Amino acid sequence: MPIRIRWRSKDYIGYGLILLGGCGLFQTFFILFAQYFLLVANYFIIIIIPIGTTLALFYSSLIIFESFAEVRRRNKLRSQFRRPSKEVQTLKRFLAFPITLPLLISFIVFVILFIVAYLIFGTFLNNQLSFLISENVSAILLLLVANGFERYYAKIRRY
């Protein structure tokens, strides 16, 4: 049975808030980038659209976090009697922290999807519309990537 984390419990609400804060901080950088480099001056686009994108990033990070938790639990059950290996590399220790890898995957995929969508829509539309459409398209595609990550990496079938 797949892991379903209760995010409102006292054990996991801290992880959830850290994921939400990381996604909000990432969107703050995107707002600054849009306002100063892409010259998007409409405040409705600058404020309202990144709120929805932050929630989409947060939900995709939660899905990826649960997938890693499922794979980690499965590997732990399979290798209960092995000796633990010592990992002393700093990068592996940094990525082994449960929050960093889901946020990193979400951010990298979102940035790649946003750049591709902005380049496509930027040739046909002005800066404001291309930013608006690119941000929405990349958030929706990120949710689909997180769903595929859950289905094919963690082999969880919920629906």
PDB file of C-alpha atoms in Angstrom:
ATOM      1  CA  MET A   1       0.000   0.000   0.000  1.00  0.00           C
ATOM      2  CA  PRO A   2       1.472   3.390  -0.937  1.00  0.00           C
ATOM      3  CA  ILE A   3       2.418   5.937   1.647  1.00  0.00           C
ATOM      4  CA  ARG A   4      -0.088   8.726   2.082  1.00  0.00           C
ATOM      5  CA  ILE A   5       1.379  11.360   4.344  1.00  0.00           C
ATOM      6  CA  ARG A   6      -1.021  13.295   6.545  1.00  0.00           C
ATOM      7  CA  TRP A   7       0.376  16.780   6.070  1.00  0.00           C
ATOM      8  CA  ARG A   8      -1.746  18.316   8.829  1.00  0.00           C
ATOM      9  CA  SER A   9      -0.317  16.084  11.536  1.00  0.00           C
ATOM     10  CA  LYS A  10       2.277  17.512  13.899  1.00  0.00           C
ATOM     11  CA  ASP A  11       5.001  15.279  12.471  1.00  0.00           C
ATOM     12  CA  TYR A  12       4.805  16.493   8.868  1.00  0.00           C
ATOM     13  CA  ILE A  13       3.411  20.021   9.019  1.00  0.00           C
ATOM     14  CA  GLY A  14       6.943  21.379   9.346  1.00  0.00           C
ATOM     15  CA  TYR A  15       8.022  19.630   6.146  1.00  0.00           C
ATOM     16  CA  GLY A  16       4.951  20.933   4.369  1.00  0.00           C
ATOM     17  CA  LEU A  17       5.546  24.510   5.489  1.00  0.00           C
ATOM     18  CA  ILE A  18       9.206  24.348   4.479  1.00  0.00           C
ATOM     19  CA  LEU A  19       8.171  23.083   1.030  1.00  0.00           C
ATOM     20  CA  LEU A  20       5.585  25.872   0.736  1.00  0.00           C
ATOM     21  CA  GLY A  21       8.130  28.477   1.848  1.00  0.00           C
ATOM     22  CA  GLY A  22      10.695  27.214  -0.652  1.00  0.00           C
ATOM     23  CA  CYS A  23       8.146  27.404  -3.468  1.00  0.00           C
ATOM     24  CA  GLY A  24       7.132  30.908  -2.390  1.00  0.00           C
ATOM     25  CA  LEU A  25      10.747  32.039  -2.315  1.00  0.00           C
ATOM     26  CA  PHE A  26      11.290  30.590  -5.777  1.00  0.00           C
ATOM     27  CA  GLN A  27       8.249  32.450  -7.098  1.00  0.00           C
ATOM     28  CA  THR A  28       9.568  35.661  -5.536  1.00  0.00           C
ATOM     29  CA  PHE A  29      12.659  35.331  -7.709  1.00  0.00           C
ATOM     30  CA  PHE A  30      10.420  34.684 -10.701  1.00  0.00           C
ATOM     31  CA  ILE A  31       8.380  37.824  -9.922  1.00  0.00           C
ATOM     32  CA  LEU A  32      11.567  39.910  -9.779  1.00  0.00           C
ATOM     33  CA  PHE A  33      12.780  38.344 -13.022  1.00  0.00           C
ATOM     34  CA  ALA A  34       9.486  39.073 -14.757  1.00  0.00           C
ATOM     35  CA  GLN A  35       9.272  42.625 -13.522  1.00  0.00           C
ATOM     36  CA  TYR A  36      12.824  43.759 -14.204  1.00  0.00           C
ATOM     37  CA  PHE A  37      14.078  41.601 -17.075  1.00  0.00           C
ATOM     38  CA  LEU A  38      10.927  40.704 -19.002  1.00  0.00           C
ATOM     39  CA  LEU A  39       9.410  44.153 -18.323  1.00  0.00           C
ATOM     40  CA  VAL A  40       6.015  42.878 -17.238  1.00  0.00           C
ATOM     41  CA  ALA A  41       4.383  45.888 -15.599  1.00  0.00           C
ATOM     42  CA  ASN A  42       0.834  44.670 -14.935  1.00  0.00           C
ATOM     43  CA  TYR A  43       0.489  44.125 -11.180  1.00  0.00           C
ATOM     44  CA  PHE A  44      -2.375  41.658 -11.555  1.00  0.00           C
ATOM     45  CA  ILE A  45      -0.136  39.389 -13.605  1.00  0.00           C
ATOM     46  CA  ILE A  46       2.793  39.926 -11.243  1.00  0.00           C
ATOM     47  CA  ILE A  47       0.823  39.134  -8.064  1.00  0.00           C
ATOM     48  CA  ILE A  48      -2.121  36.850  -8.799  1.00  0.00           C
ATOM     49  CA  ILE A  49      -0.638  34.386 -11.302  1.00  0.00           C
ATOM     50  CA  PRO A  50       2.415  33.463  -9.157  1.00  0.00           C
ATOM     51  CA  ILE A  51       0.110  32.627  -6.237  1.00  0.00           C
ATOM     52  CA  GLY A  52      -1.501  29.841  -8.252  1.00  0.00           C
ATOM     53  CA  THR A  53       1.869  28.789  -9.595  1.00  0.00           C
ATOM     54  CA  THR A  54       3.229  28.625  -6.043  1.00  0.00           C
ATOM     55  CA  LEU A  55       0.403  26.284  -5.071  1.00  0.00           C
ATOM     56  CA  ALA A  56       1.055  24.111  -8.152  1.00  0.00           C
ATOM     57  CA  LEU A  57       4.782  23.978  -7.321  1.00  0.00           C
ATOM     58  CA  PHE A  58       3.932  23.116  -3.713  1.00  0.00           C
ATOM     59  CA  TYR A  59       1.599  20.299  -4.702  1.00  0.00           C
ATOM     60  CA  SER A  60       4.095  18.847  -7.182  1.00  0.00           C
ATOM     61  CA  SER A  61       6.821  19.009  -4.513  1.00  0.00           C
ATOM     62  CA  LEU A  62       4.509  17.130  -2.128  1.00  0.00           C
ATOM     63  CA  ILE A  63       3.892  14.446  -4.747  1.00  0.00           C
ATOM     64  CA  ILE A  64       7.614  14.029  -5.387  1.00  0.00           C
ATOM     65  CA  PHE A  65       8.319  14.005  -1.623  1.00  0.00           C
ATOM     66  CA  GLU A  66       5.798  11.190  -1.129  1.00  0.00           C
ATOM     67  CA  SER A  67       7.337   9.272  -4.041  1.00  0.00           C
ATOM     68  CA  PHE A  68      10.794   9.482  -2.498  1.00  0.00           C
ATOM     69  CA  ALA A  69       9.377   8.435   0.872  1.00  0.00           C
ATOM     70  CA  GLU A  70       7.740   5.394  -0.755  1.00  0.00           C
ATOM     71  CA  VAL A  71      10.940   4.359  -2.531  1.00  0.00           C
ATOM     72  CA  ARG A  72      12.991   4.908   0.622  1.00  0.00           C
ATOM     73  CA  ARG A  73      10.555   2.769   2.631  1.00  0.00           C
ATOM     74  CA  ARG A  74      10.604   0.025   0.005  1.00  0.00           C
ATOM     75  CA  ASN A  75      14.413  -0.032  -0.082  1.00  0.00           C
ATOM     76  CA  LYS A  76      14.579  -0.077   3.704  1.00  0.00           C
ATOM     77  CA  LEU A  77      12.225  -3.058   3.874  1.00  0.00           C
ATOM     78  CA  ARG A  78      14.237  -4.937   1.254  1.00  0.00           C
ATOM     79  CA  SER A  79      17.614  -4.307   2.860  1.00  0.00           C
ATOM     80  CA  GLN A  80      16.912  -4.590   6.553  1.00  0.00           C
ATOM     81  CA  PHE A  81      19.831  -6.818   7.397  1.00  0.00           C
ATOM     82  CA  ARG A  82      22.569  -5.163   5.347  1.00  0.00           C
ATOM     83  CA  ARG A  83      25.275  -3.127   6.924  1.00  0.00           C
ATOM     84  CA  PRO A  84      24.703   0.565   6.553  1.00  0.00           C
ATOM     85  CA  SER A  85      27.147   2.167   4.153  1.00  0.00           C
ATOM     86  CA  LYS A  86      28.912   5.322   5.204  1.00  0.00           C
ATOM     87  CA  GLU A  87      28.316   8.258   2.898  1.00  0.00           C
ATOM     88  CA  VAL A  88      30.640  11.111   3.606  1.00  0.00           C
ATOM     89  CA  GLN A  89      30.221  13.154   0.431  1.00  0.00           C
ATOM     90  CA  THR A  90      28.703  16.537   1.103  1.00  0.00           C
ATOM     91  CA  LEU A  91      26.563  16.572  -2.039  1.00  0.00           C
ATOM     92  CA  LYS A  92      25.009  13.202  -1.224  1.00  0.00           C
ATOM     93  CA  ARG A  93      24.311  14.293   2.334  1.00  0.00           C
ATOM     94  CA  PHE A  94      22.735  17.509   1.061  1.00  0.00           C
ATOM     95  CA  LEU A  95      20.544  15.627  -1.407  1.00  0.00           C
ATOM     96  CA  ALA A  96      19.656  12.977   1.170  1.00  0.00           C
ATOM     97  CA  PHE A  97      17.825  15.610   3.211  1.00  0.00           C
ATOM     98  CA  PRO A  98      14.169  14.869   2.430  1.00  0.00           C
ATOM     99  CA  ILE A  99      13.177  18.357   1.294  1.00  0.00           C
ATOM    100  CA  THR A 100      16.014  19.388  -1.014  1.00  0.00           C
ATOM    101  CA  LEU A 101      15.607  16.840  -3.794  1.00  0.00           C
ATOM    102  CA  PRO A 102      11.848  17.341  -4.375  1.00  0.00           C
ATOM    103  CA  LEU A 103      12.308  21.116  -4.434  1.00  0.00           C
ATOM    104  CA  LEU A 104      15.317  20.853  -6.748  1.00  0.00           C
ATOM    105  CA  ILE A 105      13.490  18.585  -9.178  1.00  0.00           C
ATOM    106  CA  SER A 106      10.404  20.819  -9.165  1.00  0.00           C
ATOM    107  CA  PHE A 107      12.407  23.993  -9.708  1.00  0.00           C
ATOM    108  CA  ILE A 108      14.598  22.619 -12.486  1.00  0.00           C
ATOM    109  CA  VAL A 109      11.671  21.125 -14.389  1.00  0.00           C
ATOM    110  CA  PHE A 110       9.627  24.312 -13.930  1.00  0.00           C
ATOM    111  CA  VAL A 111      12.433  26.555 -15.174  1.00  0.00           C
ATOM    112  CA  ILE A 112      13.052  24.369 -18.235  1.00  0.00           C
ATOM    113  CA  LEU A 113       9.346  24.247 -19.080  1.00  0.00           C
ATOM    114  CA  PHE A 114       8.987  27.987 -18.530  1.00  0.00           C
ATOM    115  CA  ILE A 115      11.935  28.847 -20.782  1.00  0.00           C
ATOM    116  CA  VAL A 116      10.667  26.608 -23.570  1.00  0.00           C
ATOM    117  CA  ALA A 117       7.117  27.959 -23.289  1.00  0.00           C
ATOM    118  CA  TYR A 118       8.303  31.563 -23.089  1.00  0.00           C
ATOM    119  CA  LEU A 119      10.472  31.158 -26.177  1.00  0.00           C
ATOM    120  CA  ILE A 120       7.546  29.645 -28.083  1.00  0.00           C
ATOM    121  CA  PHE A 121       4.934  32.178 -26.963  1.00  0.00           C
ATOM    122  CA  GLY A 122       7.364  35.095 -26.986  1.00  0.00           C
ATOM    123  CA  THR A 123       7.671  34.935 -30.751  1.00  0.00           C
ATOM    124  CA  PHE A 124       3.932  35.463 -31.241  1.00  0.00           C
ATOM    125  CA  LEU A 125       2.775  37.526 -28.243  1.00  0.00           C
ATOM    126  CA  ASN A 126       3.971  40.473 -26.166  1.00  0.00           C
ATOM    127  CA  ASN A 127       5.900  40.074 -22.897  1.00  0.00           C
ATOM    128  CA  GLN A 128       2.907  40.180 -20.551  1.00  0.00           C
ATOM    129  CA  LEU A 129       0.823  37.603 -22.362  1.00  0.00           C
ATOM    130  CA  SER A 130       3.763  35.309 -23.017  1.00  0.00           C
ATOM    131  CA  PHE A 131       4.755  35.439 -19.314  1.00  0.00           C
ATOM    132  CA  LEU A 132       1.172  34.780 -18.257  1.00  0.00           C
ATOM    133  CA  ILE A 133       0.658  31.830 -20.588  1.00  0.00           C
ATOM    134  CA  SER A 134       4.150  30.412 -20.028  1.00  0.00           C
ATOM    135  CA  GLU A 135       3.786  30.440 -16.258  1.00  0.00           C
ATOM    136  CA  ASN A 136       0.412  28.676 -16.400  1.00  0.00           C
ATOM    137  CA  VAL A 137       1.499  26.131 -18.998  1.00  0.00           C
ATOM    138  CA  SER A 138       4.697  25.299 -17.137  1.00  0.00           C
ATOM    139  CA  ALA A 139       2.810  24.881 -13.829  1.00  0.00           C
ATOM    140  CA  ILE A 140       0.291  22.510 -15.423  1.00  0.00           C
ATOM    141  CA  LEU A 141       3.020  20.523 -17.171  1.00  0.00           C
ATOM    142  CA  LEU A 142       4.984  20.357 -13.908  1.00  0.00           C
ATOM    143  CA  LEU A 143       1.990  18.740 -12.224  1.00  0.00           C
ATOM    144  CA  LEU A 144       1.848  16.191 -15.039  1.00  0.00           C
ATOM    145  CA  VAL A 145       5.577  15.501 -14.668  1.00  0.00           C
ATOM    146  CA  ALA A 146       5.162  15.026 -10.897  1.00  0.00           C
ATOM    147  CA  ASN A 147       2.278  12.623 -11.535  1.00  0.00           C
ATOM    148  CA  GLY A 148       4.431  10.673 -13.999  1.00  0.00           C
ATOM    149  CA  PHE A 149       7.284  10.702 -11.493  1.00  0.00           C
ATOM    150  CA  GLU A 150       4.986   9.203  -8.892  1.00  0.00           C
ATOM    151  CA  ARG A 151       3.625   6.621 -11.268  1.00  0.00           C
ATOM    152  CA  TYR A 152       6.848   5.462 -12.922  1.00  0.00           C
ATOM    153  CA  TYR A 153       9.543   6.071 -10.298  1.00  0.00           C
ATOM    154  CA  ALA A 154       7.676   5.116  -7.149  1.00  0.00           C
ATOM    155  CA  LYS A 155       5.255   2.830  -9.028  1.00  0.00           C
ATOM    156  CA  ILE A 156       2.249   4.203  -7.158  1.00  0.00           C
ATOM    157  CA  ARG A 157      -1.132   3.974  -8.831  1.00  0.00           C
ATOM    158  CA  ARG A 158      -3.768   5.968  -7.008  1.00  0.00           C
ATOM    159  CA  TYR A 159      -6.337   6.742  -9.680  1.00  0.00           C
TER     160      TYR A 159
END
